[in-house]
Coordinates of N, CA and C and ligand atoms in Angstrom, one line a residue:
X1 N -19.3 -14.9 16.2 CA -18.3 -15.6 15.4 C -18.6 -17.1 15.4
X2 N -18.4 -17.8 14.3 CA -18.7 -19.2 14.3 C -17.5 -20.1 14.5
X3 N -16.3 -19.6 14.4 CA -15.1 -20.4 14.6 C -14.0 -19.5 15.1
X4 N -13.1 -20.2 15.9 CA -11.9 -19.5 16.4 C -10.7 -20.4 15.7
X5 N -9.8 -19.7 15.1 CA -8.7 -20.4 14.5 C -7.4 -19.9 15.2
X6 N -6.7 -20.8 15.8 CA -5.5 -20.4 16.7 C -4.2 -20.7 16.0
X7 N -3.3 -19.8 16.0 CA -1.9 -20.1 15.7 C -1.4 -21.0 16.9
X8 N -0.4 -21.7 16.7 CA 0.1 -22.7 17.7 C 1.2 -22.1 18.6
X9 N 2.4 -21.9 18.0 CA 3.5 -21.5 18.8 C 3.3 -20.1 19.2
X10 N 3.3 -19.8 20.5 CA 3.2 -18.5 21.1 C 1.8 -18.1 21.4
X11 N 0.8 -18.9 20.9 CA -0.6 -18.6 21.2 C -1.2 -19.7 22.1
X12 N -1.0 -20.9 21.7 CA -1.5 -22.1 22.5 C -0.4 -22.6 23.4
X13 N 0.8 -22.5 23.0 CA 1.9 -23.2 23.8 C 3.1 -22.3 23.7
X14 N 3.9 -22.4 24.8 CA 5.1 -21.6 25.0 C 6.3 -22.1 24.3
X15 N 6.2 -22.4 23.0 CA 7.4 -23.0 22.3 C 8.2 -21.9 21.5
X16 N 7.7 -20.6 21.6 CA 8.4 -19.6 20.8 C 9.8 -19.5 21.3
X17 N 10.1 -19.6 22.6 CA 11.4 -19.4 23.1 C 12.3 -20.6 22.6
X18 N 11.7 -21.8 22.5 CA 12.5 -22.9 22.0 C 12.9 -22.7 20.5
X19 N 12.0 -22.1 19.7 CA 12.4 -21.8 18.4 C 13.5 -20.8 18.4
X20 N 13.3 -19.7 19.2 CA 14.3 -18.7 19.3 C 15.7 -19.2 19.6
X21 N 15.8 -20.0 20.6 CA 17.1 -20.6 21.1 C 17.7 -21.4 20.0
X22 N 16.9 -22.2 19.3 CA 17.4 -23.1 18.2 C 17.9 -22.2 17.0
X23 N 17.1 -21.2 16.7 CA 17.6 -20.3 15.6 C 18.8 -19.5 16.0
X24 N 18.9 -19.1 17.2 CA 20.1 -18.3 17.7 C 21.3 -19.2 17.6
X25 N 21.2 -20.5 18.0 CA 22.3 -21.4 17.9 C 22.8 -21.5 16.4
X26 N 21.8 -21.6 15.5 CA 22.1 -21.8 14.1 C 22.8 -20.5 13.6
X27 N 22.2 -19.3 13.9 CA 22.8 -18.1 13.4 C 24.2 -17.9 14.0
X28 N 24.4 -18.2 15.2 CA 25.7 -18.1 15.8 C 26.7 -19.0 15.1
X29 N 26.3 -20.2 14.7 CA 27.2 -21.1 14.1 C 27.6 -20.6 12.7
X30 N 26.9 -19.6 12.2 CA 27.2 -18.9 10.9 C 27.9 -17.6 11.2
X31 N 28.1 -17.3 12.5 CA 28.8 -16.0 12.8 C 27.8 -14.8 12.7
X32 N 26.5 -15.1 12.7 CA 25.5 -14.0 12.6 C 24.9 -13.6 13.9
X33 N 24.9 -12.3 14.2 CA 24.3 -11.8 15.5 C 22.8 -12.1 15.4
X34 N 22.3 -12.6 16.5 CA 20.8 -13.0 16.5 C 20.3 -12.8 17.9
X35 N 19.5 -11.8 18.2 CA 18.9 -11.5 19.5 C 17.4 -11.6 19.4
X36 N 16.7 -11.3 20.5 CA 15.2 -11.3 20.5 C 14.7 -10.3 19.4
X37 N 15.5 -9.3 19.2 CA 15.0 -8.3 18.2 C 14.9 -8.9 16.8
X38 N 16.0 -9.6 16.4 CA 16.0 -10.2 15.1 C 14.9 -11.3 15.0
X39 N 14.8 -12.0 16.2 CA 13.8 -13.2 16.2 C 12.4 -12.7 15.9
X40 N 12.1 -11.5 16.3 CA 10.7 -11.0 16.0 C 10.4 -11.1 14.5
X41 N 11.4 -11.0 13.7 CA 11.1 -11.1 12.2 C 10.8 -12.5 11.8
X42 N 11.2 -13.5 12.6 CA 11.0 -14.9 12.3 C 9.7 -15.5 12.8
X43 N 9.1 -14.8 13.8 CA 7.9 -15.4 14.4 C 6.9 -15.7 13.4
X44 N 6.3 -16.9 13.4 CA 5.2 -17.3 12.5 C 5.7 -17.6 11.1
X45 N 7.0 -17.5 10.9 CA 7.6 -17.7 9.5 C 8.0 -19.1 9.4
X46 N 7.9 -19.7 8.2 CA 8.2 -21.1 8.0 C 9.7 -21.4 8.2
X47 N 10.0 -22.7 8.4 CA 11.4 -23.0 8.7 C 12.3 -22.6 7.6
X48 N 12.0 -22.8 6.3 CA 12.8 -22.4 5.2 C 13.0 -20.9 5.1
X49 N 11.9 -20.2 5.2 CA 11.9 -18.7 5.1 C 12.7 -18.1 6.3
X50 N 12.6 -18.8 7.5 CA 13.4 -18.3 8.6 C 14.9 -18.4 8.4
X51 N 15.3 -19.5 7.8 CA 16.8 -19.6 7.6 C 17.2 -18.6 6.5
X52 N 16.3 -18.4 5.5 CA 16.6 -17.4 4.5 C 16.8 -16.0 5.1
X53 N 15.9 -15.7 6.1 CA 16.0 -14.4 6.7 C 17.2 -14.2 7.5
X54 N 17.6 -15.3 8.2 CA 18.9 -15.2 9.0 C 20.1 -14.9 8.1
X55 N 20.1 -15.6 6.9 CA 21.2 -15.4 6.0 C 21.2 -14.0 5.4
X56 N 20.0 -13.5 5.2 CA 19.8 -12.1 4.7 C 20.4 -11.1 5.8
X57 N 20.0 -11.4 7.1 CA 20.5 -10.5 8.2 C 22.0 -10.5 8.2
X58 N 22.6 -11.7 8.0 CA 24.1 -11.8 8.0 C 24.7 -11.5 6.7
X59 N 23.9 -11.2 5.7 CA 24.4 -10.9 4.3 C 25.3 -12.1 3.9
X60 N 24.8 -13.3 4.1 CA 25.6 -14.5 3.7 C 24.9 -15.4 2.7
X61 N 25.6 -16.1 1.9 CA 25.0 -17.1 1.0 C 25.8 -18.4 1.4
X62 N 25.0 -19.5 1.3 CA 25.6 -20.8 1.6 C 25.2 -21.8 0.5
X63 N 25.9 -22.9 0.4 CA 25.5 -24.0 -0.6 C 24.2 -24.7 -0.1
X64 N 23.5 -25.2 -1.1 CA 22.2 -25.9 -0.8 C 22.3 -27.0 0.2
X65 N 23.4 -27.8 0.1 CA 23.5 -28.9 1.1 C 23.8 -28.4 2.5
X66 N 24.5 -27.3 2.6 CA 24.7 -26.7 3.9 C 23.4 -26.1 4.5
X67 N 22.6 -25.5 3.6 CA 21.3 -25.0 3.9 C 20.4 -26.1 4.5
X68 N 20.4 -27.2 3.8 CA 19.5 -28.3 4.3 C 20.1 -28.9 5.6
X69 N 21.4 -29.0 5.7 CA 22.0 -29.5 6.9 C 21.6 -28.6 8.1
X70 N 21.6 -27.3 7.9 CA 21.3 -26.3 9.0 C 19.8 -26.4 9.4
X71 N 18.9 -26.6 8.4 CA 17.5 -26.8 8.7 C 17.3 -28.0 9.5
X72 N 18.0 -29.1 9.2 CA 17.8 -30.4 9.9 C 18.3 -30.2 11.4
X73 N 19.5 -29.6 11.4 CA 20.1 -29.4 12.7 C 19.3 -28.5 13.6
X74 N 18.7 -27.4 13.1 CA 17.8 -26.5 13.8 C 16.6 -27.3 14.4
X75 N 16.0 -28.1 13.5 CA 14.8 -28.9 13.9 C 15.2 -30.0 14.9
X76 N 16.3 -30.6 14.8 CA 16.7 -31.7 15.7 C 16.9 -31.0 17.1
X77 N 17.6 -29.9 17.1 CA 17.8 -29.2 18.4 C 16.5 -28.7 19.0
X78 N 15.6 -28.2 18.2 CA 14.3 -27.7 18.6 C 13.5 -28.9 19.2
X79 N 13.4 -30.0 18.5 CA 12.6 -31.2 19.0 C 13.2 -31.7 20.3
X80 N 14.5 -31.7 20.4 CA 15.2 -32.2 21.6 C 14.7 -31.3 22.8
X81 N 14.6 -30.0 22.5 CA 14.3 -29.0 23.6 C 12.9 -29.1 24.0
X82 N 12.0 -29.7 23.2 CA 10.6 -29.8 23.6 C 10.2 -31.2 23.9
X83 N 11.1 -32.1 24.1 CA 10.8 -33.5 24.3 C 9.9 -33.7 25.6
X84 N 10.0 -32.8 26.6 CA 9.2 -33.0 27.8 C 7.9 -32.1 27.8
X85 N 7.6 -31.6 26.6 CA 6.4 -30.7 26.5 C 5.2 -31.4 27.0
X86 N 4.3 -30.7 27.8 CA 3.1 -31.3 28.2 C 2.1 -30.2 28.5
X87 N 0.9 -30.6 29.0 CA -0.2 -29.6 29.2 C 0.2 -28.4 30.1
X88 N 1.2 -28.6 30.9 CA 1.7 -27.5 31.8 C 2.3 -26.3 30.9
X89 N 2.6 -26.7 29.7 CA 3.2 -25.7 28.8 C 2.2 -24.9 28.0
X90 N 0.9 -25.2 28.2 CA -0.1 -24.4 27.5 C -0.1 -23.0 28.1
X91 N -0.3 -22.0 27.3 CA -0.2 -20.6 27.8 C -1.5 -20.3 28.6
X92 N -1.4 -19.3 29.5 CA -2.5 -19.0 30.4 C -3.8 -18.7 29.6
X93 N -4.9 -19.4 30.1 CA -6.2 -19.1 29.6 C -6.6 -20.0 28.4
X94 N -5.6 -20.8 27.9 CA -5.9 -21.6 26.7 C -7.0 -22.6 26.9
X95 N -6.8 -23.5 27.9 CA -7.8 -24.5 28.1 C -9.2 -24.0 28.4
X96 N -9.3 -22.9 29.2 CA -10.6 -22.3 29.5 C -11.3 -21.8 28.2
X97 N -10.5 -21.1 27.3 CA -11.1 -20.6 26.1 C -11.6 -21.8 25.2
X98 N -10.7 -22.8 25.1 CA -11.1 -24.0 24.3 C -12.4 -24.6 24.8
X99 N -12.5 -24.7 26.1 CA -13.6 -25.4 26.7 C -14.9 -24.5 26.6
X100 N -14.7 -23.2 26.8 CA -16.0 -22.4 26.7 C -16.4 -22.2 25.3
X101 N -15.4 -22.2 24.3 CA -15.8 -22.2 22.9 C -16.6 -23.4 22.6
X102 N -16.2 -24.6 23.0 CA -16.9 -25.8 22.7 C -18.3 -25.7 23.3
X103 N -18.4 -25.2 24.6 CA -19.7 -25.1 25.2 C -20.7 -24.1 24.5
X104 N -20.1 -23.1 23.8 CA -20.9 -22.2 23.0 C -21.1 -22.7 21.6
X105 N -20.7 -23.9 21.2 CA -20.9 -24.4 19.9 C -20.0 -23.8 18.8
X106 N -18.9 -23.2 19.2 CA -18.0 -22.5 18.3 C -17.0 -23.6 17.8
X107 N -16.8 -23.6 16.5 CA -15.8 -24.5 15.9 C -14.4 -24.0 16.2
X108 N -13.5 -25.0 16.2 CA -12.1 -24.6 16.6 C -11.1 -25.2 15.5
X109 N -10.2 -24.3 15.2 CA -9.1 -24.8 14.3 C -7.8 -24.3 14.7
X110 N -6.7 -25.0 14.2 CA -5.3 -24.5 14.3 C -4.9 -24.1 12.9
X111 N -4.2 -23.0 12.9 CA -3.5 -22.5 11.6 C -2.1 -22.2 11.9
X112 N -1.2 -23.1 11.7 CA 0.2 -22.9 12.1 C 1.1 -23.1 10.9
X113 N 2.3 -22.4 11.0 CA 3.3 -22.6 10.0 C 4.2 -23.8 10.3
X114 N 4.0 -24.3 11.5 CA 4.9 -25.4 11.9 C 4.6 -26.8 11.3
X115 N 5.6 -27.5 10.9 CA 5.5 -28.8 10.4 C 5.4 -29.8 11.5
X116 N 5.7 -29.3 12.7 CA 5.6 -30.1 14.0 C 4.3 -30.0 14.7
X117 N 3.3 -29.3 14.1 CA 2.1 -28.9 14.8 C 1.4 -30.1 15.4
X118 N 1.1 -31.2 14.6 CA 0.4 -32.3 15.1 C 1.1 -33.1 16.2
X119 N 2.4 -33.1 16.1 CA 3.3 -33.8 17.1 C 3.1 -33.0 18.4
X120 N 3.1 -31.7 18.3 CA 3.0 -30.9 19.5 C 1.6 -30.9 20.1
X121 N 0.6 -30.9 19.3 CA -0.8 -31.0 19.8 C -1.0 -32.3 20.5
X122 N -0.4 -33.4 20.0 CA -0.5 -34.7 20.7 C 0.2 -34.6 22.1
X123 N 1.3 -34.0 22.1 CA 2.0 -33.9 23.4 C 1.2 -33.1 24.4
X124 N 0.5 -32.1 23.9 CA -0.3 -31.2 24.8 C -1.7 -31.9 25.1
X125 N -2.0 -32.9 24.4 CA -3.3 -33.7 24.6 C -4.5 -32.7 24.4
X126 N -4.4 -31.9 23.4 CA -5.6 -31.0 23.1 C -6.1 -31.3 21.7
X127 N -5.6 -32.3 21.0 CA -6.1 -32.6 19.6 C -7.6 -32.6 19.5
X128 N -8.2 -33.2 20.5 CA -9.6 -33.5 20.3 C -10.5 -32.3 20.3
X129 N -10.0 -31.1 20.8 CA -10.7 -29.9 20.7 C -10.9 -29.4 19.3
X130 N -10.0 -29.8 18.4 CA -10.0 -29.1 17.1 C -10.7 -29.8 16.0
X131 N -11.5 -29.0 15.3 CA -12.3 -29.6 14.2 C -11.4 -29.6 12.9
X132 N -10.4 -28.8 12.9 CA -9.4 -28.8 11.7 C -8.1 -28.3 12.2
X133 N -7.0 -29.0 11.7 CA -5.6 -28.5 11.9 C -5.0 -28.3 10.6
X134 N -4.6 -27.1 10.3 CA -3.8 -26.8 9.0 C -2.4 -26.4 9.5
X135 N -1.4 -27.1 9.0 CA -0.1 -26.8 9.5 C 0.9 -26.6 8.3
X136 N 2.2 -26.5 8.6 CA 3.1 -26.1 7.6 C 3.3 -27.2 6.5
X137 N 2.7 -28.4 6.7 CA 2.8 -29.4 5.7 C 1.6 -29.2 4.7
X138 N 0.6 -28.4 5.0 CA -0.6 -28.3 4.2 C -0.8 -27.1 3.4
X139 N 0.3 -26.2 3.3 CA 0.2 -25.0 2.6 C 1.3 -24.8 1.6
X140 N 1.0 -24.2 0.5 CA 2.1 -23.9 -0.5 C 2.7 -22.5 -0.2
X141 N 1.9 -21.6 0.3 CA 2.4 -20.2 0.6 C 2.2 -19.9 2.1
X142 N 3.4 -19.9 2.8 CA 3.3 -19.7 4.2 C 3.0 -18.3 4.6
X143 N 2.6 -18.1 5.9 CA 2.4 -16.7 6.4 C 3.6 -15.8 6.0
X144 N 3.4 -14.6 5.6 CA 2.2 -13.8 5.8 C 1.1 -14.0 4.7
X145 N 1.2 -15.0 3.8 CA 0.2 -15.3 2.9 C -1.0 -15.9 3.7
X146 N -2.2 -15.5 3.4 CA -3.4 -16.0 4.2 C -3.8 -17.4 4.0
X147 N -3.1 -18.2 3.1 CA -3.5 -19.5 2.7 C -3.9 -20.4 3.9
X148 N -3.0 -20.4 4.9 CA -3.3 -21.3 6.1 C -4.6 -21.1 6.7
X149 N -5.0 -19.8 6.9 CA -6.2 -19.5 7.5 C -7.4 -19.7 6.6
X150 N -7.2 -19.4 5.3 CA -8.3 -19.6 4.3 C -8.6 -21.0 4.2
X151 N -7.6 -21.9 4.2 CA -7.8 -23.3 4.1 C -8.5 -23.8 5.4
X152 N -8.2 -23.2 6.5 CA -8.9 -23.6 7.7 C -10.4 -23.2 7.7
X153 N -10.7 -22.0 7.2 CA -12.1 -21.6 7.1 C -12.8 -22.4 6.1
X154 N -12.2 -22.7 5.0 CA -12.9 -23.6 4.0 C -13.2 -25.0 4.5
X155 N -12.2 -25.5 5.3 CA -12.4 -26.9 5.9 C -13.6 -26.8 6.8
X156 N -13.9 -25.7 7.4 CA -15.0 -25.6 8.4 C -16.3 -25.1 7.7
X157 N -16.1 -24.9 6.3 CA -17.3 -24.4 5.5 C -17.8 -23.1 6.0
X158 N -16.8 -22.2 6.3 CA -17.2 -20.8 6.8 C -16.4 -19.8 6.0
X159 N -16.9 -18.6 6.0 CA -16.2 -17.5 5.4 C -15.2 -16.9 6.4
X160 N -14.2 -16.2 5.9 CA -13.3 -15.5 6.9 C -14.0 -14.6 7.8
X161 N -15.0 -13.9 7.4 CA -15.7 -13.0 8.3 C -16.4 -13.7 9.5
X162 N -16.6 -15.0 9.3 CA -17.2 -15.8 10.4 C -16.2 -16.4 11.4
X163 N -14.9 -16.1 11.2 CA -13.8 -16.7 12.0 C -13.0 -15.6 12.7
X164 N -12.6 -15.9 13.9 CA -11.6 -15.0 14.6 C -10.3 -15.8 14.6
X165 N -9.2 -15.0 14.3 CA -7.9 -15.7 14.2 C -7.1 -15.1 15.4
X166 N -6.4 -16.0 16.1 CA -5.6 -15.6 17.3 C -4.1 -15.8 16.9
X167 N -3.3 -14.8 17.0 CA -1.9 -14.8 16.6 C -1.0 -14.0 17.5
X168 N 0.2 -14.4 17.6 CA 1.2 -13.7 18.4 C 2.3 -13.1 17.5
X169 N 2.2 -13.3 16.1 CA 3.3 -12.9 15.3 C 2.9 -11.8 14.2
X170 N 3.7 -10.9 13.9 CA 3.4 -9.9 12.8 C 3.0 -10.6 11.5
X171 N 3.8 -11.7 11.1 CA 3.5 -12.4 9.9 C 2.1 -13.0 9.9
X172 N 1.7 -13.5 11.1 CA 0.4 -14.1 11.3 C -0.8 -13.1 11.3
X173 N -0.6 -12.0 11.9 CA -1.6 -10.9 11.9 C -1.8 -10.5 10.4
X174 N -0.6 -10.3 9.7 CA -0.7 -9.9 8.3 C -1.5 -10.9 7.5
X175 N -1.2 -12.2 7.8 CA -1.9 -13.3 7.0 C -3.4 -13.2 7.3
X176 N -3.8 -13.1 8.6 CA -5.2 -13.0 8.9 C -5.9 -11.8 8.3
X177 N -5.3 -10.7 8.3 CA -5.9 -9.5 7.8 C -6.0 -9.6 6.3
X178 N -5.0 -10.1 5.6 CA -5.0 -10.2 4.2 C -6.1 -11.2 3.7
X179 N -6.4 -12.2 4.6 CA -7.5 -13.1 4.3 C -8.9 -12.6 4.6
X180 N -9.0 -11.5 5.2 CA -10.3 -10.9 5.6 C -10.8 -11.4 6.9
X181 N -9.9 -11.9 7.8 CA -10.3 -12.4 9.1 C -10.1 -11.2 10.1
X182 N -10.9 -11.3 11.2 CA -10.6 -10.4 12.4 C -9.4 -11.0 13.1
X183 N -8.4 -10.2 13.4 CA -7.2 -10.7 14.0 C -7.1 -10.3 15.5
X184 N -7.0 -11.3 16.3 CA -6.8 -11.0 17.8 C -5.3 -11.3 18.0
X185 N -4.6 -10.2 18.4 CA -3.2 -10.3 18.8 C -3.1 -10.8 20.2
X186 N -2.2 -11.7 20.5 CA -2.0 -12.3 21.9 C -0.6 -12.3 22.3
X187 N -0.3 -11.7 23.5 CA 0.9 -12.0 24.2 C 2.2 -11.5 23.5
X188 N 2.1 -10.5 22.7 CA 3.3 -9.9 22.1 C 3.1 -8.4 21.8
X189 N 3.6 -7.6 22.7 CA 3.3 -6.1 22.6 C 3.7 -5.5 21.2
X190 N 4.7 -6.2 20.5 CA 5.1 -5.7 19.2 C 4.0 -5.7 18.2
X191 N 3.0 -6.5 18.4 CA 1.9 -6.6 17.4 C 0.6 -6.0 17.8
X192 N 0.6 -5.3 19.0 CA -0.6 -4.8 19.5 C -1.3 -3.8 18.6
X193 N -0.4 -3.0 17.9 CA -1.0 -1.9 17.0 C -1.5 -2.5 15.7
X194 N -1.0 -3.7 15.3 CA -1.3 -4.3 14.1 C -2.7 -5.1 14.1
X195 N -3.0 -5.6 15.3 CA -4.1 -6.5 15.5 C -5.4 -5.7 15.6
X196 N -6.6 -6.3 15.3 CA -7.9 -5.7 15.5 C -8.2 -5.6 17.0
X197 N -7.8 -6.6 17.8 CA -8.0 -6.7 19.2 C -6.7 -7.1 19.8
X198 N -6.3 -6.6 21.0 CA -5.1 -7.1 21.6 C -5.3 -7.6 23.0
X199 N -4.8 -8.8 23.3 CA -4.9 -9.3 24.7 C -3.5 -9.7 25.2
X200 N -3.2 -9.4 26.4 CA -1.9 -9.8 27.0 C -1.8 -11.3 27.1
X201 N -2.9 -12.0 27.4 CA -3.0 -13.4 27.3 C -4.4 -13.8 27.2
X202 N -4.7 -15.1 27.0 CA -6.1 -15.5 26.7 C -7.0 -15.5 27.9
X203 N -6.4 -15.2 29.1 CA -7.3 -15.1 30.3 C -8.1 -13.8 30.1
X204 N -7.6 -12.9 29.3 CA -8.4 -11.6 29.1 C -9.5 -11.7 28.1
X205 N -9.6 -12.9 27.4 CA -10.6 -13.0 26.3 C -12.0 -13.2 26.9
X206 N -12.9 -12.4 26.5 CA -14.3 -12.5 27.0 C -15.2 -13.1 25.9
X207 N -15.5 -14.4 26.0 CA -16.1 -15.1 24.9 C -17.5 -14.5 24.6
X208 N -18.2 -14.0 25.6 CA -19.5 -13.5 25.4 C -19.5 -12.3 24.4
X209 N -18.4 -11.7 24.3 CA -18.3 -10.5 23.3 C -18.1 -11.0 21.9
X210 N -17.8 -12.3 21.7 CA -17.5 -12.8 20.4 C -18.3 -14.1 20.0
X211 N -19.1 -14.6 20.9 CA -19.8 -15.8 20.6 C -21.0 -15.6 19.6
Ligands
BG6_1 C1 5.9 -21.1 13.6 C2 6.8 -20.5 14.6 O1 4.7 -21.4 14.3 O2 6.4 -22.2 13.0 C3 8.2 -20.2 13.9 O3 6.3 -19.2 15.0 C4 8.7 -21.5 13.3 O4 9.1 -19.8 14.9 C5 7.6 -22.0 12.3 O5 9.9 -21.3 12.7 C6 8.1 -23.3 11.6 O6 8.1 -24.3 12.6 P1 8.7 -25.8 12.4 O7 8.3 -26.5 13.6 O8 8.0 -26.4 11.1 O9 10.2 -25.7 12.2
MG2 MG1 3.0 -17.9 16.7

C-alpha cells in the first residue's frame, strides 16, 4: 500500500463518546430515547445528517430555526467537552502506526466527516504526520458516500486500490468499500463483519503485511 487514510473520531482519537453524550443530550431535549444502540447509526455521519436521523428515530419534525439552534447547541456542548483534549487521548497504537508508516515511506491522510477535524488534530499535535486532511468542510456528499476518501486519494495522486482506509463506523466502511478502497475496521465489534480486515485497536496492526 502506498497510503493510509484514517478516519479521525474513534480511530485516531477517543472523541466518539463525546459525540455520543452531546447527541444524547440533544435527543433527550426533544424527548427522544437515545442510547449507545441508536448512536451506532450516527457514527461517521455528518452533523446535519445525524440530527436528521435523531428526528427520524423520534418521528419528529421541527422548524428550520430550531434545527439550526440544536446543531449549534450540540456542537457547543461537544467542543466544551473536548477542551482539554491532548495526545493522551490518542487511541492505542496510533502514534506507533503513524511513525512506522512514515519510516516506510507510506503517505498519510485523514478522511473525516467532522468539521472540527483540523481543530482536533492541532490539539493532538499530530498535524505534521499527514500529507492531506479532508474533513467535513471539504465534501459535498458525506459518508457513506466515498467522496471524502476519493478526494484524499486524489490529493495524494493515488488510486483507491493503493490506499488502506481505517474506520470505526459502518458509514465509513461503506464509504471506503464504495470507493474501491480496502477497509480496515478498528475498535468497534459492530463493524467487524463489514470490514476487509478487523483490528481491536491499532496495536494489532502489522505494517509489514501492508507496506
Ligand atoms: C464523525 C463522527 O467523525 O464526525 C460523528 O463520527 C460526528 O459522530 C461527525 O457527528 C461530524 O462531526 P462534527 O465535529 O463536524 O460535528
Ligand atoms: Mg469514526
